[in-house]
mmCIF file of C-alpha atoms in Angstrom:
data_model
loop_
_atom_site.group_PDB
_atom_site.id
_atom_site.type_symbol
_atom_site.label_atom_id
_atom_site.label_comp_id
_atom_site.label_asym_id
_atom_site.label_seq_id
_atom_site.Cartn_x
_atom_site.Cartn_y
_atom_site.Cartn_z
ATOM 1 C CA MET T 1 -85.753 45.990 54.217
ATOM 2 C CA GLY T 2 -84.832 47.801 57.422
ATOM 3 C CA LEU T 3 -81.481 47.966 59.072
ATOM 4 C CA ILE T 4 -80.282 44.922 60.977
ATOM 5 C CA GLU T 5 -80.077 46.046 64.597
ATOM 6 C CA ILE T 6 -76.490 46.400 65.799
ATOM 7 C CA SER T 7 -75.666 48.904 68.507
ATOM 8 C CA PRO T 8 -72.350 50.758 68.735
ATOM 9 C CA SER T 9 -72.068 49.109 72.170
ATOM 10 C CA VAL T 10 -70.818 46.025 70.290
ATOM 11 C CA LEU T 11 -67.522 47.904 70.128
ATOM 12 C CA LEU T 12 -67.320 47.794 73.925
ATOM 13 C CA TYR T 13 -67.457 43.992 73.869
ATOM 14 C CA TYR T 14 -65.369 43.194 70.794
ATOM 15 C CA GLY T 15 -63.301 46.350 70.411
ATOM 16 C CA ASP T 16 -62.226 47.833 67.095
ATOM 17 C CA LEU T 17 -61.930 44.318 65.600
ATOM 18 C CA ALA T 18 -65.735 44.321 65.239
ATOM 19 C CA LEU T 19 -65.467 47.037 62.604
ATOM 20 C CA LEU T 20 -63.750 44.895 59.976
ATOM 21 C CA PRO T 21 -66.413 42.160 59.561
ATOM 22 C CA ALA T 22 -69.300 44.584 60.082
ATOM 23 C CA LEU T 23 -68.125 47.042 57.426
ATOM 24 C CA LEU T 24 -67.141 44.229 55.072
ATOM 25 C CA VAL T 25 -70.631 42.706 55.219
ATOM 26 C CA GLY T 26 -72.242 46.143 55.027
ATOM 27 C CA ALA T 27 -70.274 46.977 51.883
ATOM 28 C CA LEU T 28 -71.654 43.820 50.293
ATOM 29 C CA GLY T 29 -75.163 45.234 50.671
ATOM 30 C CA VAL T 30 -76.339 43.763 53.973
ATOM 31 C CA PRO T 31 -78.270 46.573 55.754
ATOM 32 C CA LEU T 32 -76.056 47.081 58.791
ATOM 33 C CA PRO T 33 -75.845 50.520 60.508
ATOM 34 C CA CYS T 34 -72.197 50.974 59.525
ATOM 35 C CA THR T 35 -72.251 54.769 59.748
ATOM 36 C CA LEU T 36 -73.596 54.487 63.296
ATOM 37 C CA LEU T 37 -70.745 52.119 64.171
ATOM 38 C CA LEU T 38 -68.208 54.647 62.885
ATOM 39 C CA LEU T 39 -69.841 57.397 64.929
ATOM 40 C CA GLY T 40 -69.723 55.122 67.983
ATOM 41 C CA ALA T 41 -66.069 54.336 67.352
ATOM 42 C CA GLY T 42 -65.302 58.060 67.214
ATOM 43 C CA ALA T 43 -67.069 58.594 70.532
ATOM 44 C CA LEU T 44 -65.105 55.729 72.120
ATOM 45 C CA ILE T 45 -61.858 57.218 70.799
ATOM 46 C CA HIS T 46 -62.810 60.474 72.506
ATOM 47 C CA GLU T 47 -63.384 58.585 75.772
ATOM 48 C CA GLY T 48 -60.049 56.793 75.445
ATOM 49 C CA THR T 49 -61.590 53.317 75.072
ATOM 50 C CA LEU T 50 -60.405 52.863 71.473
ATOM 51 C CA SER T 51 -57.443 54.232 69.527
ATOM 52 C CA LEU T 52 -57.631 56.107 66.226
ATOM 53 C CA ALA T 53 -55.040 54.178 64.202
ATOM 54 C CA PRO T 54 -56.538 50.665 64.583
ATOM 55 C CA VAL T 55 -60.093 51.983 64.196
ATOM 56 C CA ALA T 56 -59.247 53.799 60.952
ATOM 57 C CA THR T 57 -57.199 50.888 59.608
ATOM 58 C CA LEU T 58 -59.740 48.155 60.365
ATOM 59 C CA ALA T 59 -62.707 50.235 59.204
ATOM 60 C CA LEU T 60 -61.047 51.144 55.913
ATOM 61 C CA LEU T 61 -59.842 47.593 55.356
ATOM 62 C CA GLY T 62 -63.280 46.104 56.008
ATOM 63 C CA ALA T 63 -65.054 48.582 53.719
ATOM 64 C CA VAL T 64 -62.567 48.151 50.859
ATOM 65 C CA MET T 65 -62.625 44.343 51.167
ATOM 66 C CA GLY T 66 -66.428 44.366 50.972
ATOM 67 C CA ASP T 67 -66.414 46.728 47.984
ATOM 68 C CA THR T 68 -63.842 44.527 46.250
ATOM 69 C CA GLY T 69 -66.067 41.524 46.865
ATOM 70 C CA GLY T 70 -68.943 43.307 45.151
ATOM 71 C CA TYR T 71 -66.686 44.242 42.245
ATOM 72 C CA LEU T 72 -65.602 40.604 41.835
ATOM 73 C CA VAL T 73 -69.222 39.424 41.937
ATOM 74 C CA GLY T 74 -69.939 41.800 39.066
ATOM 75 C CA ARG T 75 -66.809 40.783 37.172
ATOM 76 C CA TYR T 76 -67.467 37.047 37.302
ATOM 77 C CA GLY T 77 -71.238 36.821 37.629
ATOM 78 C CA GLY T 78 -72.566 40.209 36.592
ATOM 79 C CA SER T 79 -75.205 39.140 34.095
ATOM 80 C CA HIS T 80 -76.637 36.518 36.460
ATOM 81 C CA VAL T 81 -76.760 38.981 39.366
ATOM 82 C CA LEU T 82 -78.421 41.690 37.290
ATOM 83 C CA ASP T 83 -80.920 39.131 36.041
ATOM 84 C CA ARG T 84 -81.907 38.239 39.588
ATOM 85 C CA VAL T 85 -82.079 41.869 40.694
ATOM 86 C CA SER T 86 -84.281 42.851 37.753
ATOM 87 C CA ARG T 87 -87.157 40.892 39.324
ATOM 88 C CA GLY T 88 -87.428 43.222 42.339
ATOM 89 C CA GLY T 89 -89.246 46.569 42.429
ATOM 90 C CA ARG T 90 -87.495 48.951 44.830
ATOM 91 C CA THR T 91 -84.243 47.063 44.505
ATOM 92 C CA LEU T 92 -84.347 47.430 40.740
ATOM 93 C CA ASP T 93 -84.884 51.187 41.078
ATOM 94 C CA ALA T 94 -81.715 51.502 43.180
ATOM 95 C CA TRP T 95 -79.764 49.479 40.622
ATOM 96 C CA ARG T 96 -81.053 51.617 37.765
ATOM 97 C CA ARG T 97 -79.964 54.784 39.561
ATOM 98 C CA ALA T 98 -76.568 53.238 40.280
ATOM 99 C CA ARG T 99 -76.199 52.215 36.649
ATOM 100 C CA GLY T 100 -77.050 55.734 35.489
ATOM 101 C CA ALA T 101 -74.642 57.298 37.987
ATOM 102 C CA PHE T 102 -71.842 54.959 36.943
ATOM 103 C CA ASP T 103 -72.442 55.461 33.210
ATOM 104 C CA ARG T 104 -72.282 59.236 33.678
ATOM 105 C CA GLY T 105 -69.476 59.403 36.210
ATOM 106 C CA GLY T 106 -67.304 56.276 36.201
ATOM 107 C CA GLY T 107 -64.556 56.860 38.764
ATOM 108 C CA PRO T 108 -66.201 59.908 40.406
ATOM 109 C CA ALA T 109 -69.401 57.860 40.783
ATOM 110 C CA ILE T 110 -67.420 55.233 42.694
ATOM 111 C CA PHE T 111 -65.846 57.946 44.862
ATOM 112 C CA PHE T 112 -69.039 59.815 45.770
ATOM 113 C CA THR T 113 -71.163 56.713 46.419
ATOM 114 C CA ARG T 114 -68.768 55.744 49.208
ATOM 115 C CA PHE T 115 -69.857 58.617 51.473
ATOM 116 C CA LEU T 116 -72.482 60.812 49.803
ATOM 117 C CA LEU T 117 -74.853 58.534 47.861
ATOM 118 C CA THR T 118 -74.277 55.497 50.061
ATOM 119 C CA PRO T 119 -77.494 53.612 49.097
ATOM 120 C CA LEU T 120 -75.955 53.250 45.609
ATOM 121 C CA ALA T 121 -72.548 52.016 46.793
ATOM 122 C CA ALA T 122 -73.121 48.234 46.726
ATOM 123 C CA PRO T 123 -74.873 48.233 43.311
ATOM 124 C CA THR T 124 -72.149 50.493 41.907
ATOM 125 C CA ASN T 125 -69.475 47.972 42.945
ATOM 126 C CA VAL T 126 -71.189 45.148 41.064
ATOM 127 C CA ILE T 127 -71.899 47.340 38.042
ATOM 128 C CA ALA T 128 -68.250 48.464 37.909
ATOM 129 C CA GLY T 129 -67.085 44.853 37.904
ATOM 130 C CA GLY T 130 -69.701 43.742 35.385
ATOM 131 C CA SER T 131 -68.824 46.558 32.981
ATOM 132 C CA GLY T 132 -65.135 45.583 32.969
ATOM 133 C CA TYR T 133 -64.011 48.784 34.693
ATOM 134 C CA ASP T 134 -60.275 48.624 35.390
ATOM 135 C CA PHE T 135 -59.737 47.167 38.877
ATOM 136 C CA ARG T 136 -56.815 49.419 39.751
ATOM 137 C CA ARG T 137 -58.840 52.512 38.943
ATOM 138 C CA PHE T 138 -61.769 51.089 40.911
ATOM 139 C CA LEU T 139 -59.504 50.490 43.905
ATOM 140 C CA PHE T 140 -58.071 54.020 43.711
ATOM 141 C CA PHE T 141 -61.475 55.745 43.764
ATOM 142 C CA ASP T 142 -62.834 53.229 46.268
ATOM 143 C CA ILE T 143 -60.056 53.723 48.819
ATOM 144 C CA ALA T 144 -60.227 57.507 48.428
ATOM 145 C CA GLY T 145 -63.996 57.560 48.951
ATOM 146 C CA GLU T 146 -63.988 55.128 51.861
ATOM 147 C CA ALA T 147 -61.194 57.118 53.538
ATOM 148 C CA VAL T 148 -63.414 60.213 53.379
ATOM 149 C CA TRP T 149 -66.372 58.225 54.780
ATOM 150 C CA VAL T 150 -64.392 56.715 57.654
ATOM 151 C CA GLY T 151 -62.628 59.973 58.499
ATOM 152 C CA LEU T 152 -65.821 62.031 58.321
ATOM 153 C CA PHE T 153 -67.981 59.899 60.601
ATOM 154 C CA VAL T 154 -65.300 58.823 63.045
ATOM 155 C CA GLY T 155 -64.451 62.530 63.329
ATOM 156 C CA LEU T 156 -68.093 63.499 63.900
ATOM 157 C CA GLY T 157 -68.438 60.798 66.546
ATOM 158 C CA TYR T 158 -65.331 62.132 68.259
ATOM 159 C CA LEU T 159 -66.538 65.734 68.204
ATOM 160 C CA PHE T 160 -70.157 65.063 69.171
ATOM 161 C CA THR T 161 -69.821 62.341 71.797
ATOM 162 C CA GLY T 162 -73.209 61.750 73.420
ATOM 163 C CA SER T 163 -75.181 62.503 70.250
ATOM 164 C CA VAL T 164 -74.211 59.397 68.271
ATOM 165 C CA GLU T 165 -77.764 58.049 67.777
ATOM 166 C CA THR T 166 -79.043 61.439 66.594
ATOM 167 C CA LEU T 167 -76.120 61.884 64.203
ATOM 168 C CA GLY T 168 -76.655 58.376 62.819
ATOM 169 C CA ALA T 169 -80.313 59.085 62.042
ATOM 170 C CA LEU T 170 -79.388 62.448 60.513
ATOM 171 C CA ALA T 171 -76.709 60.857 58.309
ATOM 172 C CA SER T 172 -79.182 58.261 57.046
ATOM 173 C CA ASP T 173 -81.828 60.880 56.281
ATOM 174 C CA LEU T 174 -79.239 63.085 54.564
ATOM 175 C CA SER T 175 -78.090 60.246 52.299
ATOM 176 C CA TRP T 176 -81.626 59.617 51.093
ATOM 177 C CA ALA T 177 -82.304 63.348 50.727
ATOM 178 C CA VAL T 178 -79.212 63.753 48.529
ATOM 179 C CA LEU T 179 -80.258 60.698 46.518
ATOM 180 C CA VAL T 180 -83.745 62.096 45.906
ATOM 181 C CA ALA T 181 -82.293 65.508 44.993
ATOM 182 C CA ALA T 182 -79.901 63.869 42.512
ATOM 183 C CA ALA T 183 -82.759 61.914 40.939
ATOM 184 C CA LEU T 184 -84.880 65.083 40.612
ATOM 185 C CA ALA T 185 -81.944 66.957 39.084
ATOM 186 C CA LEU T 186 -81.488 64.164 36.548
ATOM 187 C CA VAL T 187 -85.185 64.240 35.613
ATOM 188 C CA ALA T 188 -85.044 68.035 35.214
ATOM 189 C CA TYR T 189 -81.948 67.742 33.042
ATOM 190 C CA MET T 190 -83.612 65.105 30.843
ATOM 191 C CA VAL T 191 -86.731 67.267 30.402
ATOM 192 C CA VAL T 192 -84.675 70.336 29.451
ATOM 193 C CA TYR T 193 -82.427 68.314 27.142
ATOM 194 C CA ARG T 194 -85.358 66.695 25.306
ATOM 195 C CA THR T 195 -87.199 70.000 25.029
ATOM 196 C CA ARG T 196 -84.156 71.644 23.451
ATOM 197 C CA ALA T 197 -83.712 68.695 21.117
ATOM 198 C CA ARG T 198 -87.310 68.970 19.919
ATOM 199 C CA LEU T 199 -87.028 72.728 19.405
ATOM 200 C CA SER T 200 -83.801 72.337 17.426
ATOM 201 C CA HIS T 201 -85.446 69.741 15.142
ATOM 202 C CA GLN T 202 -88.364 72.077 14.540
#
């Protein structure tokens, strides 16, 4: 599924208030160009149209509310959700990667999927809730990661006003490149680990 088309110009019509619902829905897994909106907000801050404090507050609040919603879905309906997801091909692959990342990393997996491995963020929220991960710890890592995400892309939008569309495409490509690299590293690790295990048994 491609991104739902929403231009950063929506911020000109609705102001920084548009960030809260957009980032909330995006955190729940709806494919909105949230990073592009943050870049656009940074550019509008640079032009004096928006102010930093409300942009940062509303963006962080929307993202954390959406992540919390995903956590609660996992906590109270995790098995049903995973059952439904298991019927889809590409979607299932993303969930498997998220499950592996969470099992290996726990809190750090929550933190890094907020801004580095963003395609795994929504599945990680549900998996954290479904596995009974402590909510306070989830909230700590979630807020920390989302603060990095908001600060990073609002800052880039501010610094590179006029190149928002290009930066948005680059950020999307970078996320997938990091995800592929992480998957390849995991495969390499598994191959080396199994090879060593076989040699030690022999």
